[in-house]
mmCIF file of C-alpha atoms and ligand atoms in Angstrom:
data_model
loop_
_atom_site.group_PDB
_atom_site.id
_atom_site.type_symbol
_atom_site.label_atom_id
_atom_site.label_comp_id
_atom_site.label_asym_id
_atom_site.label_seq_id
_atom_site.Cartn_x
_atom_site.Cartn_y
_atom_site.Cartn_z
ATOM 1 C CA MET H 1 127.136 118.372 60.466
ATOM 2 C CA GLY H 2 123.440 118.407 60.982
ATOM 3 C CA ARG H 3 121.705 115.071 61.460
ATOM 4 C CA MET H 4 124.547 113.040 63.020
ATOM 5 C CA ASN H 5 125.373 115.838 65.410
ATOM 6 C CA ARG H 6 121.804 116.206 66.553
ATOM 7 C CA ILE H 7 121.622 112.489 67.288
ATOM 8 C CA ALA H 8 124.886 112.678 69.224
ATOM 9 C CA THR H 9 123.549 115.602 71.259
ATOM 10 C CA ARG H 10 120.361 113.689 72.017
ATOM 11 C CA ILE H 11 122.304 110.630 73.172
ATOM 12 C CA THR H 12 124.428 112.806 75.436
ATOM 13 C CA LEU H 13 121.357 114.456 76.956
ATOM 14 C CA VAL H 14 119.665 111.137 77.581
ATOM 15 C CA THR H 15 122.845 109.773 79.179
ATOM 16 C CA ILE H 16 123.072 112.773 81.469
ATOM 17 C CA ALA H 17 119.403 112.402 82.388
ATOM 18 C CA ILE H 18 119.890 108.722 83.313
ATOM 19 C CA ALA H 19 123.054 109.463 85.269
ATOM 20 C CA TRP H 20 121.267 112.231 87.178
ATOM 21 C CA THR H 21 118.387 109.910 87.993
ATOM 22 C CA ILE H 22 120.810 107.356 89.444
ATOM 23 C CA VAL H 23 122.856 109.842 91.414
ATOM 24 C CA SER H 24 119.853 111.690 92.850
ATOM 25 C CA SER H 25 117.827 108.569 93.662
ATOM 26 C CA PRO H 26 117.070 108.199 97.393
ATOM 27 C CA ALA H 27 118.229 104.549 97.519
ATOM 28 C CA PRO H 28 121.530 103.966 99.337
ATOM 29 C CA ALA H 29 124.625 103.614 97.189
ATOM 30 C CA SER H 30 124.919 99.929 98.088
ATOM 31 C CA CYS H 31 121.858 99.233 95.941
ATOM 32 C CA PHE H 32 123.749 100.101 92.773
ATOM 33 C CA PRO H 33 123.481 98.408 90.382
ATOM 34 C CA TRP H 34 119.900 97.835 91.407
ATOM 35 C CA SER H 35 119.752 94.162 90.570
ATOM 36 C CA ILE H 36 122.664 93.038 92.753
ATOM 37 C CA ASP H 37 120.382 92.111 95.659
ATOM 38 C CA MET H 38 118.735 89.550 93.431
ATOM 39 C CA TYR H 39 122.052 87.685 93.329
ATOM 40 C CA ARG H 40 122.920 88.208 96.962
ATOM 41 C CA GLY H 41 119.543 87.060 98.280
ATOM 42 C CA PRO H 42 119.464 84.331 100.918
ATOM 43 C CA GLU H 43 119.346 80.933 99.298
ATOM 44 C CA VAL H 44 118.112 77.658 100.728
ATOM 45 C CA GLN H 45 120.041 74.600 99.664
ATOM 46 C CA PRO H 46 118.198 71.296 99.358
ATOM 47 C CA PHE H 47 118.068 69.622 102.785
ATOM 48 C CA ALA H 48 119.853 72.561 104.428
ATOM 49 C CA VAL H 49 116.613 72.923 106.387
ATOM 50 C CA GLU H 50 115.083 69.867 108.083
ATOM 51 C CA PRO H 51 111.874 68.680 106.390
ATOM 52 C CA ARG H 52 108.796 69.536 108.408
ATOM 53 C CA VAL H 53 107.522 66.802 110.671
ATOM 54 C CA THR H 54 104.039 65.661 109.630
ATOM 55 C CA PRO H 55 101.546 66.148 112.473
ATOM 56 C CA ALA H 56 99.927 62.957 113.772
ATOM 57 C CA ASP H 57 96.783 61.745 111.979
ATOM 58 C CA THR H 58 97.463 63.834 108.886
ATOM 59 C CA ILE H 59 98.697 62.880 105.443
ATOM 60 C CA PRO H 60 100.519 65.342 103.195
ATOM 61 C CA VAL H 61 98.604 65.973 100.007
ATOM 62 C CA HIS H 62 101.088 68.319 98.311
ATOM 63 C CA GLY H 63 104.795 68.064 97.558
ATOM 64 C CA GLY H 64 106.671 64.880 96.854
ATOM 65 C CA GLU H 65 104.153 62.527 98.425
ATOM 66 C CA ALA H 66 101.436 60.943 96.318
ATOM 67 C CA PRO H 67 97.941 62.325 96.938
ATOM 68 C CA MET H 68 96.040 60.691 99.768
ATOM 69 C CA SER H 69 94.212 57.573 98.656
ATOM 70 C CA LEU H 70 90.977 56.391 100.232
ATOM 71 C CA GLU H 71 92.888 53.413 101.668
ATOM 72 C CA GLN H 72 95.402 55.694 103.395
ATOM 73 C CA ALA H 73 92.593 57.846 104.736
ATOM 74 C CA ILE H 74 90.813 54.827 106.182
ATOM 75 C CA ALA H 75 93.911 53.494 107.859
ATOM 76 C CA LYS H 76 95.313 56.720 109.237
ATOM 77 C CA MET H 77 92.665 59.322 109.777
ATOM 78 C CA HIS H 78 90.445 59.724 112.804
ATOM 79 C CA ASN H 79 88.112 62.558 113.604
ATOM 80 C CA PRO H 80 90.248 65.080 115.527
ATOM 81 C CA LEU H 81 87.232 67.149 116.657
ATOM 82 C CA GLN H 82 85.196 66.870 119.843
ATOM 83 C CA PRO H 83 81.432 66.431 119.441
ATOM 84 C CA THR H 84 80.587 69.901 120.693
ATOM 85 C CA PRO H 85 77.177 71.407 119.871
ATOM 86 C CA GLN H 86 78.969 73.897 117.597
ATOM 87 C CA ASN H 87 80.767 71.176 115.612
ATOM 88 C CA LEU H 88 77.545 69.180 115.252
ATOM 89 C CA ALA H 89 75.585 72.255 114.201
ATOM 90 C CA ASN H 90 78.193 73.088 111.552
ATOM 91 C CA GLY H 91 78.211 69.478 110.400
ATOM 92 C CA LYS H 92 74.440 69.513 110.079
ATOM 93 C CA GLN H 93 74.624 72.645 107.970
ATOM 94 C CA GLN H 94 77.276 71.102 105.681
ATOM 95 C CA PHE H 95 75.383 67.829 105.406
ATOM 96 C CA GLU H 96 72.084 69.464 104.589
ATOM 97 C CA THR H 97 73.768 71.719 102.013
ATOM 98 C CA TYR H 98 76.075 69.283 100.258
ATOM 99 C CA CYS H 99 74.964 65.725 101.028
ATOM 100 C CA ALA H 100 71.213 65.773 101.642
ATOM 101 C CA PRO H 101 70.226 66.587 98.030
ATOM 102 C CA CYS H 102 71.340 63.053 97.141
ATOM 103 C CA HIS H 103 71.574 61.172 100.445
ATOM 104 C CA GLY H 104 68.504 62.743 102.095
ATOM 105 C CA ASP H 105 68.198 64.902 105.221
ATOM 106 C CA ASN H 106 68.350 61.807 107.413
ATOM 107 C CA GLY H 107 71.006 60.059 105.291
ATOM 108 C CA ASP H 108 68.755 57.249 104.046
ATOM 109 C CA GLY H 109 69.749 57.792 100.391
ATOM 110 C CA LYS H 110 66.378 59.177 99.320
ATOM 111 C CA GLY H 111 67.279 62.812 98.656
ATOM 112 C CA PRO H 112 65.204 64.979 96.307
ATOM 113 C CA VAL H 113 67.580 64.552 93.334
ATOM 114 C CA ALA H 114 68.394 60.884 93.960
ATOM 115 C CA HIS H 115 65.981 59.725 91.248
ATOM 116 C CA LEU H 116 67.915 61.724 88.624
ATOM 117 C CA LEU H 117 71.159 59.803 89.145
ATOM 118 C CA SER H 118 72.156 56.775 87.093
ATOM 119 C CA LYS H 119 73.451 55.158 90.277
ATOM 120 C CA SER H 120 71.475 55.547 93.504
ATOM 121 C CA PRO H 121 73.135 57.369 96.412
ATOM 122 C CA LYS H 122 73.964 55.004 99.247
ATOM 123 C CA ASN H 123 71.853 54.743 102.345
ATOM 124 C CA LEU H 124 74.419 55.986 104.856
ATOM 125 C CA ILE H 125 72.585 55.215 108.096
ATOM 126 C CA SER H 126 71.909 51.496 107.894
ATOM 127 C CA GLY H 127 73.359 48.437 106.219
ATOM 128 C CA ALA H 128 77.005 48.258 105.191
ATOM 129 C CA SER H 129 77.589 52.010 104.987
ATOM 130 C CA LYS H 130 76.692 52.453 108.659
ATOM 131 C CA ASN H 131 79.954 50.868 109.799
ATOM 132 C CA LEU H 132 82.304 52.733 107.496
ATOM 133 C CA PRO H 133 85.352 54.132 109.320
ATOM 134 C CA ASP H 134 85.615 57.905 109.886
ATOM 135 C CA GLY H 135 88.575 58.094 107.498
ATOM 136 C CA TYR H 136 86.530 56.476 104.731
ATOM 137 C CA ILE H 137 83.723 59.023 105.004
ATOM 138 C CA TYR H 138 86.283 61.828 105.165
ATOM 139 C CA GLY H 139 87.977 60.386 102.070
ATOM 140 C CA ALA H 140 84.611 60.038 100.322
ATOM 141 C CA ILE H 141 83.947 63.753 100.825
ATOM 142 C CA ARG H 142 87.456 64.696 99.778
ATOM 143 C CA ASN H 143 88.002 62.357 96.821
ATOM 144 C CA GLY H 144 84.487 61.260 95.872
ATOM 145 C CA VAL H 145 83.519 57.596 95.583
ATOM 146 C CA LEU H 146 83.041 55.960 92.166
ATOM 147 C CA THR H 147 80.136 57.961 90.698
ATOM 148 C CA MET H 148 79.894 60.360 93.638
ATOM 149 C CA PRO H 149 81.773 63.621 92.976
ATOM 150 C CA SER H 150 84.463 65.070 95.239
ATOM 151 C CA TYR H 151 83.459 67.898 97.603
ATOM 152 C CA GLN H 152 87.070 68.891 98.277
ATOM 153 C CA GLN H 153 86.611 72.434 97.009
ATOM 154 C CA GLU H 154 83.284 73.091 98.688
ATOM 155 C CA ILE H 155 84.008 71.616 102.127
ATOM 156 C CA PRO H 156 87.301 72.553 103.827
ATOM 157 C CA VAL H 157 89.089 70.131 106.145
ATOM 158 C CA GLU H 158 87.494 71.122 109.458
ATOM 159 C CA GLN H 159 83.984 71.162 107.999
ATOM 160 C CA ARG H 160 84.597 67.701 106.496
ATOM 161 C CA TRP H 161 85.209 66.317 109.960
ATOM 162 C CA GLN H 162 82.135 68.151 111.264
ATOM 163 C CA THR H 163 80.141 66.535 108.462
ATOM 164 C CA VAL H 164 81.504 63.098 109.394
ATOM 165 C CA MET H 165 80.550 63.782 113.005
ATOM 166 C CA TYR H 166 77.031 64.823 112.095
ATOM 167 C CA LEU H 167 76.595 61.724 109.918
ATOM 168 C CA ARG H 168 77.663 59.621 112.922
ATOM 169 C CA SER H 169 74.941 61.286 114.982
ATOM 170 C CA LEU H 170 72.356 60.454 112.289
ATOM 171 C CA GLN H 171 73.513 56.837 112.386
ATOM 172 C CA ALA H 172 73.328 56.739 116.176
ATOM 173 C CA ALA H 173 69.799 58.164 116.123
ATOM 174 C CA GLN H 174 68.826 55.435 113.657
ATOM 175 C CA LYS H 175 69.941 52.592 115.956
ATOM 176 C CA LYS H 176 67.426 53.509 118.670
HETATM 177 C C1 HEC D 1 75.323 64.167 93.539
HETATM 178 C C2 HEC D 1 74.790 63.236 94.507
HETATM 179 C C3 HEC D 1 75.599 63.015 95.760
HETATM 180 C C4 HEC D 1 75.993 63.953 96.689
HETATM 181 C C5 HEC D 1 75.709 65.432 96.665
HETATM 182 C C6 HEC D 1 76.706 63.234 97.711
HETATM 183 N N1 HEC D 1 76.760 61.916 97.415
HETATM 184 FE FE1 HEC D 1 77.635 60.471 98.514
HETATM 185 N N2 HEC D 1 77.198 59.109 97.115
HETATM 186 C C7 HEC D 1 76.457 59.342 95.969
HETATM 187 C C8 HEC D 1 76.386 58.150 95.166
HETATM 188 C C9 HEC D 1 75.670 58.011 93.838
HETATM 189 C C10 HEC D 1 77.099 57.158 95.874
HETATM 190 C C11 HEC D 1 77.355 55.738 95.427
HETATM 191 C C12 HEC D 1 78.572 55.828 94.528
HETATM 192 C C13 HEC D 1 78.769 54.602 93.692
HETATM 193 O O1 HEC D 1 78.684 53.498 94.225
HETATM 194 O O2 HEC D 1 79.042 54.757 92.477
HETATM 195 C C14 HEC D 1 77.584 57.784 97.090
HETATM 196 C C15 HEC D 1 78.343 57.154 98.057
HETATM 197 C C16 HEC D 1 78.725 57.721 99.243
HETATM 198 C C17 HEC D 1 79.486 57.044 100.275
HETATM 199 C C18 HEC D 1 80.025 55.620 100.213
HETATM 200 C C19 HEC D 1 79.064 54.670 100.891
HETATM 201 C C20 HEC D 1 79.572 53.249 100.812
HETATM 202 O O3 HEC D 1 78.924 52.385 101.414
HETATM 203 O O4 HEC D 1 80.602 53.009 100.159
HETATM 204 C C21 HEC D 1 79.640 57.915 101.310
HETATM 205 C C22 HEC D 1 80.351 57.669 102.635
HETATM 206 C C23 HEC D 1 79.013 59.153 100.912
HETATM 207 N N3 HEC D 1 78.470 58.997 99.662
HETATM 208 C C24 HEC D 1 78.949 60.288 101.675
HETATM 209 C C25 HEC D 1 78.538 61.520 101.212
HETATM 210 C C26 HEC D 1 78.675 62.750 101.961
HETATM 211 C C27 HEC D 1 79.209 62.844 103.385
HETATM 212 C C28 HEC D 1 78.213 63.732 101.157
HETATM 213 C C29 HEC D 1 78.191 65.207 101.438
HETATM 214 C C30 HEC D 1 79.481 65.838 101.574
HETATM 215 C C31 HEC D 1 77.800 63.146 99.910
HETATM 216 N N4 HEC D 1 78.011 61.799 99.989
HETATM 217 C C32 HEC D 1 77.256 63.836 98.838
HETATM 218 C C33 HEC D 1 75.895 60.535 95.598
HETATM 219 C C34 HEC D 1 76.094 61.735 96.233
#
């Protein structure tokens, strides 16, 4: 008597308490045992659903495909945006925030921190860099180029194209 009995009584009380909790719970009876829905959940078999079709002029950067290389970007990507005043204004803001410190406000490569770099930023408005394809400049912002860092995190996709567009306008102004 004594100790063992008290333990047995406690176990019985706890069992009753648990049983009461189950019985009086507001969930419908079909939910018992609770975890069954985890097994019965809808499942998607591989290839049961058609793979998504890639929209034109885009390259998948996640999933099975390899990340976009600069070469792919050059070959495939074209600026999808129209040169509206809003797009150009946004591009100017991005350029002056993220590019001008090195490449200069007008893109000539003489930004205020250019002298601190081991390799000079390129002059983007004349010479060879003037004729770079849109996709290359987009890729340069996204991936970086050699010693230039990537601005993938700072500049989202749409703003990248606005930046490319604004750089084009700087180049056009230079030709006059
Ligand atoms: C930290 C300084 C720095 C910043 C900021 C910077 N660049 Fe650069 N960029 C460079 C340097 C340096 C190079 C040359 C890289 C090399 O050859 O090693 C370069 C090269 C480039 C090139 C390649 C030019 C060519 O002829 O191959 C492009 C295009 C370019 N930058 C665009 C941009 C744009 C657009 C931005 C703003 C989103 C930007 N850069 C921001 C330093 C910078």
